[in-house]
Amino acid sequence: MALDLNKDELFLQYFERLVRAIDRLEFVFEAPGLSKQVLGVELERGARELDDTGGYVPAAEQAREHVRASSAWERLSRLFDYAVEGVLPDAVAAEDVVLGAAEVLELLADEDKRVSEEWEQIVAMGDARFALDDGDELLIEHVALLANVDERTIRNAISAGALLAEKVAGQARIMNSSARNWLGARRGFRPTRSTTNIVDLTSIRTPAELGAFLVRRRQALGLGIEQKKLLVLHPLVTPKALVALEAGAFSLPLDAVFPIADYYQLDRRDLLSCVMRVFFREEFAALEQICQSN
């Protein structure tokens, strides 16, 4: 289920739906001049369509540039970057990226309740990526969207044991670490890359943040995972295991954390606390309660 449209084509879909929505609002609420506030110019109805050459008339071109510079389009652009390209903007929470764009599209929904099938799919991809980055279990359709394959492929992977899933309320839910490992091996999958430079382990809350932090830490130290023999005193800490960890998947025993901390030259207790907080949320919360009660 590949996405064939690029961001420019998606912008045209959005712009055309926005113009129709403004037409409707002006008519229903008797609000002339609304188009100038939203589109930057006062468009005659005929000027909102393509001319004989297949291009927009000058007034519509001006409106397009105005809309492209708007905060509403910025929301949609950020969603595309996050959902499709895996790029999370600086100082913007992933949840806010998805919800902010969905709000814009909801305001433009017509009788079919959506702007377009493509935008609906991108919102779903944003939801799926947020679930993956936040460490949640994923639905089959989530993993299918992120891998850009059909749901049958995911079901086959579950049956073959390549993806670990459990039934919750009648739905198959795929374990986050399993989904990360499986997606990481897919050529078409783009892991999330945050532009926020987190320098403190205590501020990390998601697998994606921890993975990005460890990548930057290793690069700053000049270390290479591709080395055949890592200087890590634990038999299970292999180059493959570190690649998975930097992709946000932790499938090692907890006694591997201290050797990993030594490899990345991090405080052992800080990394252990971070790993527990990110990958063992319930257990970590229970331990905190025990410590507070003593």
PDB file of C-alpha atoms in Angstrom, residues 76-252:
ATOM      1  CA  LEU A  76       0.503  19.246   7.900  1.00  0.00           C
ATOM      2  CA  SER A  77       4.048  19.540   6.590  1.00  0.00           C
ATOM      3  CA  ARG A  78       5.420  18.467   9.963  1.00  0.00           C
ATOM      4  CA  LEU A  79       3.087  15.476   9.990  1.00  0.00           C
ATOM      5  CA  PHE A  80       4.336  14.383   6.564  1.00  0.00           C
ATOM      6  CA  ASP A  81       7.956  14.741   7.679  1.00  0.00           C
ATOM      7  CA  TYR A  82       7.306  12.720  10.813  1.00  0.00           C
ATOM      8  CA  ALA A  83       4.964  10.031   9.490  1.00  0.00           C
ATOM      9  CA  VAL A  84       6.623   9.391   6.120  1.00  0.00           C
ATOM     10  CA  GLU A  85      10.226  10.588   6.484  1.00  0.00           C
ATOM     11  CA  GLY A  86      10.664   9.811  10.185  1.00  0.00           C
ATOM     12  CA  VAL A  87      11.878  13.318  11.051  1.00  0.00           C
ATOM     13  CA  LEU A  88      10.633  14.798  14.326  1.00  0.00           C
ATOM     14  CA  PRO A  89      11.041  18.603  14.481  1.00  0.00           C
ATOM     15  CA  ASP A  90      13.046  20.263  17.207  1.00  0.00           C
ATOM     16  CA  ALA A  91      11.186  20.892  20.478  1.00  0.00           C
ATOM     17  CA  VAL A  92       7.880  19.462  19.162  1.00  0.00           C
ATOM     18  CA  ALA A  93       6.321  16.398  20.795  1.00  0.00           C
ATOM     19  CA  ALA A  94       5.365  13.620  18.402  1.00  0.00           C
ATOM     20  CA  GLU A  95       1.853  13.489  19.853  1.00  0.00           C
ATOM     21  CA  ASP A  96       1.388  17.208  19.165  1.00  0.00           C
ATOM     22  CA  VAL A  97       2.571  16.750  15.574  1.00  0.00           C
ATOM     23  CA  VAL A  98      -0.083  14.112  14.905  1.00  0.00           C
ATOM     24  CA  LEU A  99      -2.932  15.781  16.795  1.00  0.00           C
ATOM     25  CA  GLY A 100      -2.186  19.239  15.393  1.00  0.00           C
ATOM     26  CA  ALA A 101      -2.352  18.059  11.791  1.00  0.00           C
ATOM     27  CA  ALA A 102      -5.415  15.907  12.408  1.00  0.00           C
ATOM     28  CA  GLU A 103      -7.210  18.978  13.784  1.00  0.00           C
ATOM     29  CA  VAL A 104      -6.571  20.918  10.559  1.00  0.00           C
ATOM     30  CA  LEU A 105      -7.815  18.052   8.390  1.00  0.00           C
ATOM     31  CA  GLU A 106     -10.894  17.579  10.565  1.00  0.00           C
ATOM     32  CA  LEU A 107     -11.887  21.211  10.006  1.00  0.00           C
ATOM     33  CA  LEU A 108     -11.759  20.660   6.244  1.00  0.00           C
ATOM     34  CA  ALA A 109     -13.705  17.395   6.211  1.00  0.00           C
ATOM     35  CA  ASP A 110     -16.607  17.348   3.775  1.00  0.00           C
ATOM     36  CA  GLU A 111     -19.531  14.968   3.496  1.00  0.00           C
ATOM     37  CA  ASP A 112     -17.038  12.096   3.029  1.00  0.00           C
ATOM     38  CA  LYS A 113     -15.543  12.993   6.443  1.00  0.00           C
ATOM     39  CA  ARG A 114     -11.979  13.262   5.116  1.00  0.00           C
ATOM     40  CA  VAL A 115      -9.815  15.476   2.940  1.00  0.00           C
ATOM     41  CA  SER A 116      -8.379  12.615   0.899  1.00  0.00           C
ATOM     42  CA  GLU A 117      -7.466   8.968   1.225  1.00  0.00           C
ATOM     43  CA  GLU A 118      -3.783   9.907   1.135  1.00  0.00           C
ATOM     44  CA  TRP A 119      -4.019  12.392   3.999  1.00  0.00           C
ATOM     45  CA  GLU A 120      -6.074   9.904   6.005  1.00  0.00           C
ATOM     46  CA  GLN A 121      -3.338   7.330   5.514  1.00  0.00           C
ATOM     47  CA  ILE A 122      -0.612   9.760   6.559  1.00  0.00           C
ATOM     48  CA  VAL A 123      -2.477  10.545   9.794  1.00  0.00           C
ATOM     49  CA  ALA A 124      -2.703   6.791  10.425  1.00  0.00           C
ATOM     50  CA  MET A 125       1.030   6.488   9.764  1.00  0.00           C
ATOM     51  CA  GLY A 126       1.672   9.283  12.232  1.00  0.00           C
ATOM     52  CA  ASP A 127      -0.381   7.453  14.863  1.00  0.00           C
ATOM     53  CA  ALA A 128       1.532   4.250  14.139  1.00  0.00           C
ATOM     54  CA  ARG A 129       4.938   5.903  14.367  1.00  0.00           C
ATOM     55  CA  PHE A 130       3.997   7.636  17.610  1.00  0.00           C
ATOM     56  CA  ALA A 131       2.951   4.290  19.116  1.00  0.00           C
ATOM     57  CA  LEU A 132       6.255   2.771  18.003  1.00  0.00           C
ATOM     58  CA  ASP A 133       8.350   5.677  19.306  1.00  0.00           C
ATOM     59  CA  ASP A 134       6.470   5.834  22.593  1.00  0.00           C
ATOM     60  CA  GLY A 135       7.122   2.163  23.356  1.00  0.00           C
ATOM     61  CA  ASP A 136       3.510   1.010  22.998  1.00  0.00           C
ATOM     62  CA  GLU A 137       2.299  -2.250  21.509  1.00  0.00           C
ATOM     63  CA  LEU A 138       1.210  -1.933  17.879  1.00  0.00           C
ATOM     64  CA  LEU A 139      -1.769  -3.168  15.894  1.00  0.00           C
ATOM     65  CA  ILE A 140      -1.221  -5.160  12.719  1.00  0.00           C
ATOM     66  CA  GLU A 141      -2.293  -2.217  10.570  1.00  0.00           C
ATOM     67  CA  HIS A 142       0.231   0.014  12.363  1.00  0.00           C
ATOM     68  CA  VAL A 143       3.181  -2.192  11.460  1.00  0.00           C
ATOM     69  CA  ALA A 144       1.858  -2.647   7.915  1.00  0.00           C
ATOM     70  CA  LEU A 145       1.747   1.125   7.410  1.00  0.00           C
ATOM     71  CA  LEU A 146       5.251   1.657   8.772  1.00  0.00           C
ATOM     72  CA  ALA A 147       6.684  -1.162   6.670  1.00  0.00           C
ATOM     73  CA  ASN A 148       4.674  -0.100   3.605  1.00  0.00           C
ATOM     74  CA  VAL A 149       3.276  -3.610   3.101  1.00  0.00           C
ATOM     75  CA  ASP A 150      -0.184  -5.161   3.258  1.00  0.00           C
ATOM     76  CA  GLU A 151      -1.593  -6.574   6.478  1.00  0.00           C
ATOM     77  CA  ARG A 152      -1.330 -10.142   5.170  1.00  0.00           C
ATOM     78  CA  THR A 153       2.468  -9.791   5.213  1.00  0.00           C
ATOM     79  CA  ILE A 154       2.344  -8.856   8.894  1.00  0.00           C
ATOM     80  CA  ARG A 155       0.038 -11.763   9.737  1.00  0.00           C
ATOM     81  CA  ASN A 156       2.406 -14.130   7.958  1.00  0.00           C
ATOM     82  CA  ALA A 157       5.336 -12.696   9.922  1.00  0.00           C
ATOM     83  CA  ILE A 158       3.424 -13.305  13.169  1.00  0.00           C
ATOM     84  CA  SER A 159       2.629 -16.888  12.133  1.00  0.00           C
ATOM     85  CA  ALA A 160       6.291 -17.481  11.290  1.00  0.00           C
ATOM     86  CA  GLY A 161       7.408 -16.123  14.665  1.00  0.00           C
ATOM     87  CA  ALA A 162       9.249 -13.165  13.128  1.00  0.00           C
ATOM     88  CA  LEU A 163       6.892 -10.822  14.967  1.00  0.00           C
ATOM     89  CA  LEU A 164       5.787 -11.492  18.539  1.00  0.00           C
ATOM     90  CA  ALA A 165       2.155 -10.674  19.250  1.00  0.00           C
ATOM     91  CA  GLU A 166      -0.533 -11.373  21.807  1.00  0.00           C
ATOM     92  CA  LYS A 167      -4.307 -11.127  21.721  1.00  0.00           C
ATOM     93  CA  VAL A 168      -5.720  -8.224  23.708  1.00  0.00           C
ATOM     94  CA  ALA A 169      -9.493  -7.724  23.652  1.00  0.00           C
ATOM     95  CA  GLY A 170      -9.704  -9.849  20.517  1.00  0.00           C
ATOM     96  CA  GLN A 171      -7.014  -7.891  18.636  1.00  0.00           C
ATOM     97  CA  ALA A 172      -3.464  -8.947  17.898  1.00  0.00           C
ATOM     98  CA  ARG A 173      -1.009  -6.521  19.453  1.00  0.00           C
ATOM     99  CA  ILE A 174       2.629  -6.701  18.426  1.00  0.00           C
ATOM    100  CA  MET A 175       5.316  -6.202  21.059  1.00  0.00           C
ATOM    101  CA  ASN A 176       7.135  -2.919  20.601  1.00  0.00           C
ATOM    102  CA  SER A 177      10.647  -4.353  20.739  1.00  0.00           C
ATOM    103  CA  SER A 178       9.698  -7.091  18.276  1.00  0.00           C
ATOM    104  CA  ALA A 179       8.187  -4.538  15.881  1.00  0.00           C
ATOM    105  CA  ARG A 180      11.320  -2.380  16.126  1.00  0.00           C
ATOM    106  CA  ASN A 181      13.623  -5.297  15.384  1.00  0.00           C
ATOM    107  CA  TRP A 182      11.504  -6.452  12.458  1.00  0.00           C
ATOM    108  CA  LEU A 183      11.052  -2.977  10.989  1.00  0.00           C
ATOM    109  CA  GLY A 184      14.739  -2.229  11.405  1.00  0.00           C
ATOM    110  CA  ALA A 185      15.521  -5.028   8.958  1.00  0.00           C
ATOM    111  CA  ARG A 186      13.091  -3.656   6.339  1.00  0.00           C
ATOM    112  CA  ARG A 187      14.777  -1.655   3.616  1.00  0.00           C
ATOM    113  CA  GLY A 188      11.857   0.718   3.172  1.00  0.00           C
ATOM    114  CA  PHE A 189      11.461   1.613   6.859  1.00  0.00           C
ATOM    115  CA  ARG A 190      12.875   4.913   8.095  1.00  0.00           C
ATOM    116  CA  PRO A 191      13.562   5.047  11.846  1.00  0.00           C
ATOM    117  CA  THR A 192      12.541   8.250  13.594  1.00  0.00           C
ATOM    118  CA  ARG A 193      15.258  10.864  13.773  1.00  0.00           C
ATOM    119  CA  SER A 194      14.744  13.631  16.293  1.00  0.00           C
ATOM    120  CA  THR A 195      16.448  16.969  15.711  1.00  0.00           C
ATOM    121  CA  THR A 196      16.346  17.632  19.447  1.00  0.00           C
ATOM    122  CA  ASN A 197      19.788  17.071  20.956  1.00  0.00           C
ATOM    123  CA  ILE A 198      19.061  15.368  24.284  1.00  0.00           C
ATOM    124  CA  VAL A 199      22.180  15.439  26.453  1.00  0.00           C
ATOM    125  CA  ASP A 200      20.768  14.125  29.723  1.00  0.00           C
ATOM    126  CA  LEU A 201      19.661  10.515  30.278  1.00  0.00           C
ATOM    127  CA  THR A 202      17.187  11.610  32.936  1.00  0.00           C
ATOM    128  CA  SER A 203      15.088  13.497  30.375  1.00  0.00           C
ATOM    129  CA  ILE A 204      14.660  10.493  28.049  1.00  0.00           C
ATOM    130  CA  ARG A 205      11.187   8.966  28.042  1.00  0.00           C
ATOM    131  CA  THR A 206      10.864   6.907  24.830  1.00  0.00           C
ATOM    132  CA  PRO A 207      12.827   4.170  22.995  1.00  0.00           C
ATOM    133  CA  ALA A 208      13.360   6.513  20.036  1.00  0.00           C
ATOM    134  CA  GLU A 209      14.910   9.181  22.265  1.00  0.00           C
ATOM    135  CA  LEU A 210      17.242   6.688  23.912  1.00  0.00           C
ATOM    136  CA  GLY A 211      18.322   5.247  20.562  1.00  0.00           C
ATOM    137  CA  ALA A 212      19.073   8.692  19.128  1.00  0.00           C
ATOM    138  CA  PHE A 213      20.974   9.641  22.285  1.00  0.00           C
ATOM    139  CA  LEU A 214      23.169   6.536  22.101  1.00  0.00           C
ATOM    140  CA  VAL A 215      23.926   7.089  18.403  1.00  0.00           C
ATOM    141  CA  ARG A 216      25.106  10.631  19.072  1.00  0.00           C
ATOM    142  CA  ARG A 217      27.080   9.480  22.117  1.00  0.00           C
ATOM    143  CA  ARG A 218      28.878   6.742  20.178  1.00  0.00           C
ATOM    144  CA  GLN A 219      29.673   9.063  17.280  1.00  0.00           C
ATOM    145  CA  ALA A 220      31.041  11.687  19.680  1.00  0.00           C
ATOM    146  CA  LEU A 221      33.311   9.040  21.217  1.00  0.00           C
ATOM    147  CA  GLY A 222      34.474   7.834  17.804  1.00  0.00           C
ATOM    148  CA  LEU A 223      33.284   4.262  18.421  1.00  0.00           C
ATOM    149  CA  GLY A 224      32.272   1.889  15.644  1.00  0.00           C
ATOM    150  CA  ILE A 225      29.664  -0.838  16.122  1.00  0.00           C
ATOM    151  CA  GLU A 226      30.973  -2.638  13.056  1.00  0.00           C
ATOM    152  CA  GLN A 227      34.027  -3.793  14.996  1.00  0.00           C
ATOM    153  CA  LYS A 228      34.167  -7.574  15.071  1.00  0.00           C
ATOM    154  CA  LYS A 229      35.028  -7.680  18.751  1.00  0.00           C
ATOM    155  CA  LEU A 230      33.451  -5.043  20.949  1.00  0.00           C
ATOM    156  CA  LEU A 231      35.082  -4.024  24.188  1.00  0.00           C
ATOM    157  CA  VAL A 232      31.990  -4.958  26.165  1.00  0.00           C
ATOM    158  CA  LEU A 233      32.323  -7.515  28.950  1.00  0.00           C
ATOM    159  CA  HIS A 234      29.073  -9.362  28.332  1.00  0.00           C
ATOM    160  CA  PRO A 235      28.545 -12.320  25.963  1.00  0.00           C
ATOM    161  CA  LEU A 236      25.183 -11.101  24.661  1.00  0.00           C
ATOM    162  CA  VAL A 237      26.241  -7.541  23.878  1.00  0.00           C
ATOM    163  CA  THR A 238      27.090  -8.014  20.208  1.00  0.00           C
ATOM    164  CA  PRO A 239      27.245  -5.450  17.379  1.00  0.00           C
ATOM    165  CA  LYS A 240      23.782  -6.641  16.342  1.00  0.00           C
ATOM    166  CA  ALA A 241      22.434  -6.067  19.861  1.00  0.00           C
ATOM    167  CA  LEU A 242      23.835  -2.522  19.954  1.00  0.00           C
ATOM    168  CA  VAL A 243      22.397  -1.741  16.522  1.00  0.00           C
ATOM    169  CA  ALA A 244      18.994  -2.869  17.836  1.00  0.00           C
ATOM    170  CA  LEU A 245      19.425  -0.779  20.983  1.00  0.00           C
ATOM    171  CA  GLU A 246      20.289   2.308  18.946  1.00  0.00           C
ATOM    172  CA  ALA A 247      17.129   1.634  16.929  1.00  0.00           C
ATOM    173  CA  GLY A 248      15.144   1.687  20.178  1.00  0.00           C
ATOM    174  CA  ALA A 249      14.815  -2.051  20.859  1.00  0.00           C
ATOM    175  CA  PHE A 250      16.091  -3.626  24.090  1.00  0.00           C
ATOM    176  CA  SER A 251      15.996  -7.429  24.289  1.00  0.00           C
ATOM    177  CA  LEU A 252      18.986  -8.012  26.557  1.00  0.00           C
TER     178      LEU A 252
END
